[in-house]
PDB file of C-alpha atoms in Angstrom:
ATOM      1  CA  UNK B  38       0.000   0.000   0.000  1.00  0.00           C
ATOM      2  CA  UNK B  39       1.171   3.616  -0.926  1.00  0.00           C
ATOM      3  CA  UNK B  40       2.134   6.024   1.714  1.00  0.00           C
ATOM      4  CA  UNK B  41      -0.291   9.123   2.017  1.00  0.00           C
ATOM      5  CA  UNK B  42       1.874  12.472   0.515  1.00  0.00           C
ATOM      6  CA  UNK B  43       1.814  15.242   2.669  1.00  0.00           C
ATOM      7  CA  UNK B  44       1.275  18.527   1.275  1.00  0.00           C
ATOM      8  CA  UNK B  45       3.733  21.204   2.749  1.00  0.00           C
ATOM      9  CA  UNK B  46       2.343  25.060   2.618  1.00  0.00           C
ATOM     10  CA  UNK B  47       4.364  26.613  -0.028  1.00  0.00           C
ATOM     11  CA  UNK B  48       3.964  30.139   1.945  1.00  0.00           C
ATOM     12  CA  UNK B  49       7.123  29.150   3.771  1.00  0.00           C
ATOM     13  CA  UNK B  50      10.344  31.195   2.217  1.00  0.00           C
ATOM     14  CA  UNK B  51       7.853  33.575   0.497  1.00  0.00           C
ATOM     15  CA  UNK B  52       9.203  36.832   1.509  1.00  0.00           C
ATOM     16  CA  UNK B  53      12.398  38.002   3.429  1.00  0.00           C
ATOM     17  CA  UNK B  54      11.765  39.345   6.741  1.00  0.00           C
ATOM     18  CA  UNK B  55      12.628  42.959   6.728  1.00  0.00           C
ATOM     19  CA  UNK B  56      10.863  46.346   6.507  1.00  0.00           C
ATOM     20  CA  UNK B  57       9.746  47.001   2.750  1.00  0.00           C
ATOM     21  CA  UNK B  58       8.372  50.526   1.197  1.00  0.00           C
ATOM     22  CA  UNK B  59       5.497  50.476  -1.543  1.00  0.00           C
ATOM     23  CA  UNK B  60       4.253  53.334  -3.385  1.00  0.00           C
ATOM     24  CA  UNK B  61       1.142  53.519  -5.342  1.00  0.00           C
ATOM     25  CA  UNK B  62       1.182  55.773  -8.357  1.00  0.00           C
ATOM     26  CA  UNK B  63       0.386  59.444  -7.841  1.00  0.00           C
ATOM     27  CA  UNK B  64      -2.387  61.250  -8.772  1.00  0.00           C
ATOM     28  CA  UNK B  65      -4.661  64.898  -8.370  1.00  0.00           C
ATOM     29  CA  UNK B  66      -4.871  64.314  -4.710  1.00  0.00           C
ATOM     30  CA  UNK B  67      -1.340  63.295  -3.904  1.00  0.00           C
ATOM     31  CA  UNK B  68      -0.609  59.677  -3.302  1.00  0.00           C
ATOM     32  CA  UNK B  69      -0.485  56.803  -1.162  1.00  0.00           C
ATOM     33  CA  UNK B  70       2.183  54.715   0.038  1.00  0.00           C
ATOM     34  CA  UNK B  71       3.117  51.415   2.480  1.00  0.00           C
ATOM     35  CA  UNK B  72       5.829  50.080   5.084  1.00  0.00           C
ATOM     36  CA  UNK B  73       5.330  46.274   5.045  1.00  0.00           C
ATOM     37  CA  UNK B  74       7.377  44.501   7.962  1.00  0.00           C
ATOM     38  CA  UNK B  75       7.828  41.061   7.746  1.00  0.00           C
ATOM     39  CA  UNK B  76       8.405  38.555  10.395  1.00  0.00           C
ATOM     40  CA  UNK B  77       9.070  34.598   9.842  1.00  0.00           C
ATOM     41  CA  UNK B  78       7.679  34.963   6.336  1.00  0.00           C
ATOM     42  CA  UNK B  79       4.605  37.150   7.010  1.00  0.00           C
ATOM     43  CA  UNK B  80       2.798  40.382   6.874  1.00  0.00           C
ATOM     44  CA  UNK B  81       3.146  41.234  10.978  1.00  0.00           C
ATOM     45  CA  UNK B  82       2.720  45.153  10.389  1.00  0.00           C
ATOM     46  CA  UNK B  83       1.810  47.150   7.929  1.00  0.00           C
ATOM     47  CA  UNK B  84       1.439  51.502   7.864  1.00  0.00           C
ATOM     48  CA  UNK B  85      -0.512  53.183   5.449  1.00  0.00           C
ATOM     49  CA  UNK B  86       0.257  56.741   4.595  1.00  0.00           C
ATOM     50  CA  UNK B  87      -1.453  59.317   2.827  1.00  0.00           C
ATOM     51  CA  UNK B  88       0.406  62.119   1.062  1.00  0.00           C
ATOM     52  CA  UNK B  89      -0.188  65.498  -0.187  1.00  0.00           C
ATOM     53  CA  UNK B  90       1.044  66.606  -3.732  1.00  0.00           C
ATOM     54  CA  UNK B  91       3.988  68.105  -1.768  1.00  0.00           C
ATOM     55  CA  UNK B  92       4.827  64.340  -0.547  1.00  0.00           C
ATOM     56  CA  UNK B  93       4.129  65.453   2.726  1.00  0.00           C
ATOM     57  CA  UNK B  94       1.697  62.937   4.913  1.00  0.00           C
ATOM     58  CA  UNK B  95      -1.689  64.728   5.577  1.00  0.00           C
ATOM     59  CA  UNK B  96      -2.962  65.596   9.312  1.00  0.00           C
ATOM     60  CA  UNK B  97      -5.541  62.791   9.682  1.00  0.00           C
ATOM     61  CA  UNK B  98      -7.448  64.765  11.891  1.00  0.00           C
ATOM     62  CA  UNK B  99      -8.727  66.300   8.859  1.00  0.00           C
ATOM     63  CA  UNK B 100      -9.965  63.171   7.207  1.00  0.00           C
ATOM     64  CA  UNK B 101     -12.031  61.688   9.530  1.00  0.00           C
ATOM     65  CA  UNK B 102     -15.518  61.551   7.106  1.00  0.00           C
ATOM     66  CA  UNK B 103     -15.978  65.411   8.002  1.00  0.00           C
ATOM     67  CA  UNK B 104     -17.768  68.241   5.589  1.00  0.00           C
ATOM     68  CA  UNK B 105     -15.355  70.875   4.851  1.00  0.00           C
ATOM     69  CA  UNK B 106     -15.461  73.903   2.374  1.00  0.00           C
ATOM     70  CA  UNK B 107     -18.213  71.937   0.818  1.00  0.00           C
ATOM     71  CA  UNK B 108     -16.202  68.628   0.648  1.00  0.00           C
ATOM     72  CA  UNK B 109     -16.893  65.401   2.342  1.00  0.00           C
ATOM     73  CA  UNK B 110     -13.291  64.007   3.138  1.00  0.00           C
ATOM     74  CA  UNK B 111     -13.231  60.830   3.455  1.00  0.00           C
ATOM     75  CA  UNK B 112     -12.631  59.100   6.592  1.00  0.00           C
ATOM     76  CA  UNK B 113      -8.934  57.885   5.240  1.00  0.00           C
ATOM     77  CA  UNK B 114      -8.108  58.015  10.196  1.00  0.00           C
ATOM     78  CA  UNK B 115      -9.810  54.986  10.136  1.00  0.00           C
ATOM     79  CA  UNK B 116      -9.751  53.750   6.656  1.00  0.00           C
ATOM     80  CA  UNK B 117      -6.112  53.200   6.619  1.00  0.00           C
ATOM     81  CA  UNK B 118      -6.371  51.290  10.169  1.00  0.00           C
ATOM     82  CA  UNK B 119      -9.479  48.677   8.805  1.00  0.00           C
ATOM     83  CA  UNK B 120      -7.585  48.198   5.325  1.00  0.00           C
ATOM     84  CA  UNK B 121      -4.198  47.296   6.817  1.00  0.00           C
ATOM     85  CA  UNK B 122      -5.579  45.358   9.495  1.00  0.00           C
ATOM     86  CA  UNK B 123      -7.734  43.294   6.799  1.00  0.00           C
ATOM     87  CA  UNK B 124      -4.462  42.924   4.994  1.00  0.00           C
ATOM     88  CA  UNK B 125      -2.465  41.654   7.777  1.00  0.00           C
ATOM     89  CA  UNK B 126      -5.397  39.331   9.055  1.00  0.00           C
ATOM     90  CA  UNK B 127      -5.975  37.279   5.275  1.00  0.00           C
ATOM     91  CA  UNK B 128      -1.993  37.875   4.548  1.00  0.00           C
ATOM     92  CA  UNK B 129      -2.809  39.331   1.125  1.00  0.00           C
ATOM     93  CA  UNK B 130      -3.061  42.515  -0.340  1.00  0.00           C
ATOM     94  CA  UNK B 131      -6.001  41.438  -2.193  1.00  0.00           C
ATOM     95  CA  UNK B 132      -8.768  43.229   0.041  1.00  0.00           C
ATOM     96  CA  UNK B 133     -11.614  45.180  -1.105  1.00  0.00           C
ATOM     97  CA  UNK B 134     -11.820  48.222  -1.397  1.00  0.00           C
ATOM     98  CA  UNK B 135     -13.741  51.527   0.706  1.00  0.00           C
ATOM     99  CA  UNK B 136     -16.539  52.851  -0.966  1.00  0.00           C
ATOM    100  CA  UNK B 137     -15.912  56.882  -0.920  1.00  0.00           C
ATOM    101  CA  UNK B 138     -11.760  56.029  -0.400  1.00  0.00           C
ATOM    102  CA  UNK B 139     -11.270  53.839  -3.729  1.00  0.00           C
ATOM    103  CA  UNK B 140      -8.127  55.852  -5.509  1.00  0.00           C
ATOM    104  CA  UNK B 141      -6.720  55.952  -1.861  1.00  0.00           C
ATOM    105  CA  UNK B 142      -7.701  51.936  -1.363  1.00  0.00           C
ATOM    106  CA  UNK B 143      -6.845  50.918  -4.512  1.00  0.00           C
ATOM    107  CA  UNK B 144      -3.581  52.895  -4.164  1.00  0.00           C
ATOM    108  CA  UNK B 145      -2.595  51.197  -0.374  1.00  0.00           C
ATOM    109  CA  UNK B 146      -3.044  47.685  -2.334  1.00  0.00           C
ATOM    110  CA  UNK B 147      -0.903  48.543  -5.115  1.00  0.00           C
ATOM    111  CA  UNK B 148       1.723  49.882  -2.773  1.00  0.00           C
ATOM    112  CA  UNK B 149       1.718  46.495  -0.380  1.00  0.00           C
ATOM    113  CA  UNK B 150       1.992  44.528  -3.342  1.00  0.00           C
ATOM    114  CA  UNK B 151       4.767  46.913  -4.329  1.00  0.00           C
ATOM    115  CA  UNK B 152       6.311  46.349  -0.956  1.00  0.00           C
ATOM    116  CA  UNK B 153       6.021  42.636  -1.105  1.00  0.00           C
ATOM    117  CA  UNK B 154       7.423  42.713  -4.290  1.00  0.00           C
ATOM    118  CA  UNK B 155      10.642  43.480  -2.875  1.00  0.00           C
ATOM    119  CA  UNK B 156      10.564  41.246  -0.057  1.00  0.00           C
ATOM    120  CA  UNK B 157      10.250  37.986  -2.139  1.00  0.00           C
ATOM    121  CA  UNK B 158      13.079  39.027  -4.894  1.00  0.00           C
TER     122      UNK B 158
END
């Protein structure tokens, strides 16, 4: 009789630890971009940044879902919390994205994959 194969999880070696920088690609508003560390192959922390056209990070305080000068800025405070949380939780930047947020969402994906783009070469 034939031995049962195990199947290994080919995760293992998948990215060097280390911290890692993503950026996603700029547009009117600015850009986004990522710090991915990773720990014993893994997504353990991940910051999200927002950035003015000056490539300064924005004052969060400001974007917390609030009405301003006849603008609704989006809540990016606690957007860029849930999306890098999700992120770290499934281990993939494959996460949908914020309705109201999804340049800025769609940007913090592309700049984690960036990131992890680095850490597996």
């Amino acid at each position: 009789t034939e031995e049962p194969v195990e199947e290994e999880q080919v995760t293992e070696g998948k990215y060097k630890d280390g911290t890692y920088e993503g950026k996603g690609d700029p547009w009117e508003y600015g850009s986004e971009d990522a710090t991915v560390v990773i720990k014993d192959n893994k997504m353990e922390e991940i910051t999200l940044r927002r950035l003015d056209n000056e490539g300064n990070e924005v004052n969060y305080d400001d974007w917390t879902g609030q009405e301003k000068d006849g603008k609704t800025y989006p809540n990016l405070k606690q957007y860029r919390i849930d999306i890098a949380n999700e992120m770290i939780e499934k281990q993939t930047y494959e996460v949908d994205s914020i309705s109201g947020a999804t340049v800025s969402s769609d940007n913090w994906k592309l700049a984690v994959k960036r990131a992890l783009e680095q850490a597996s070469e």
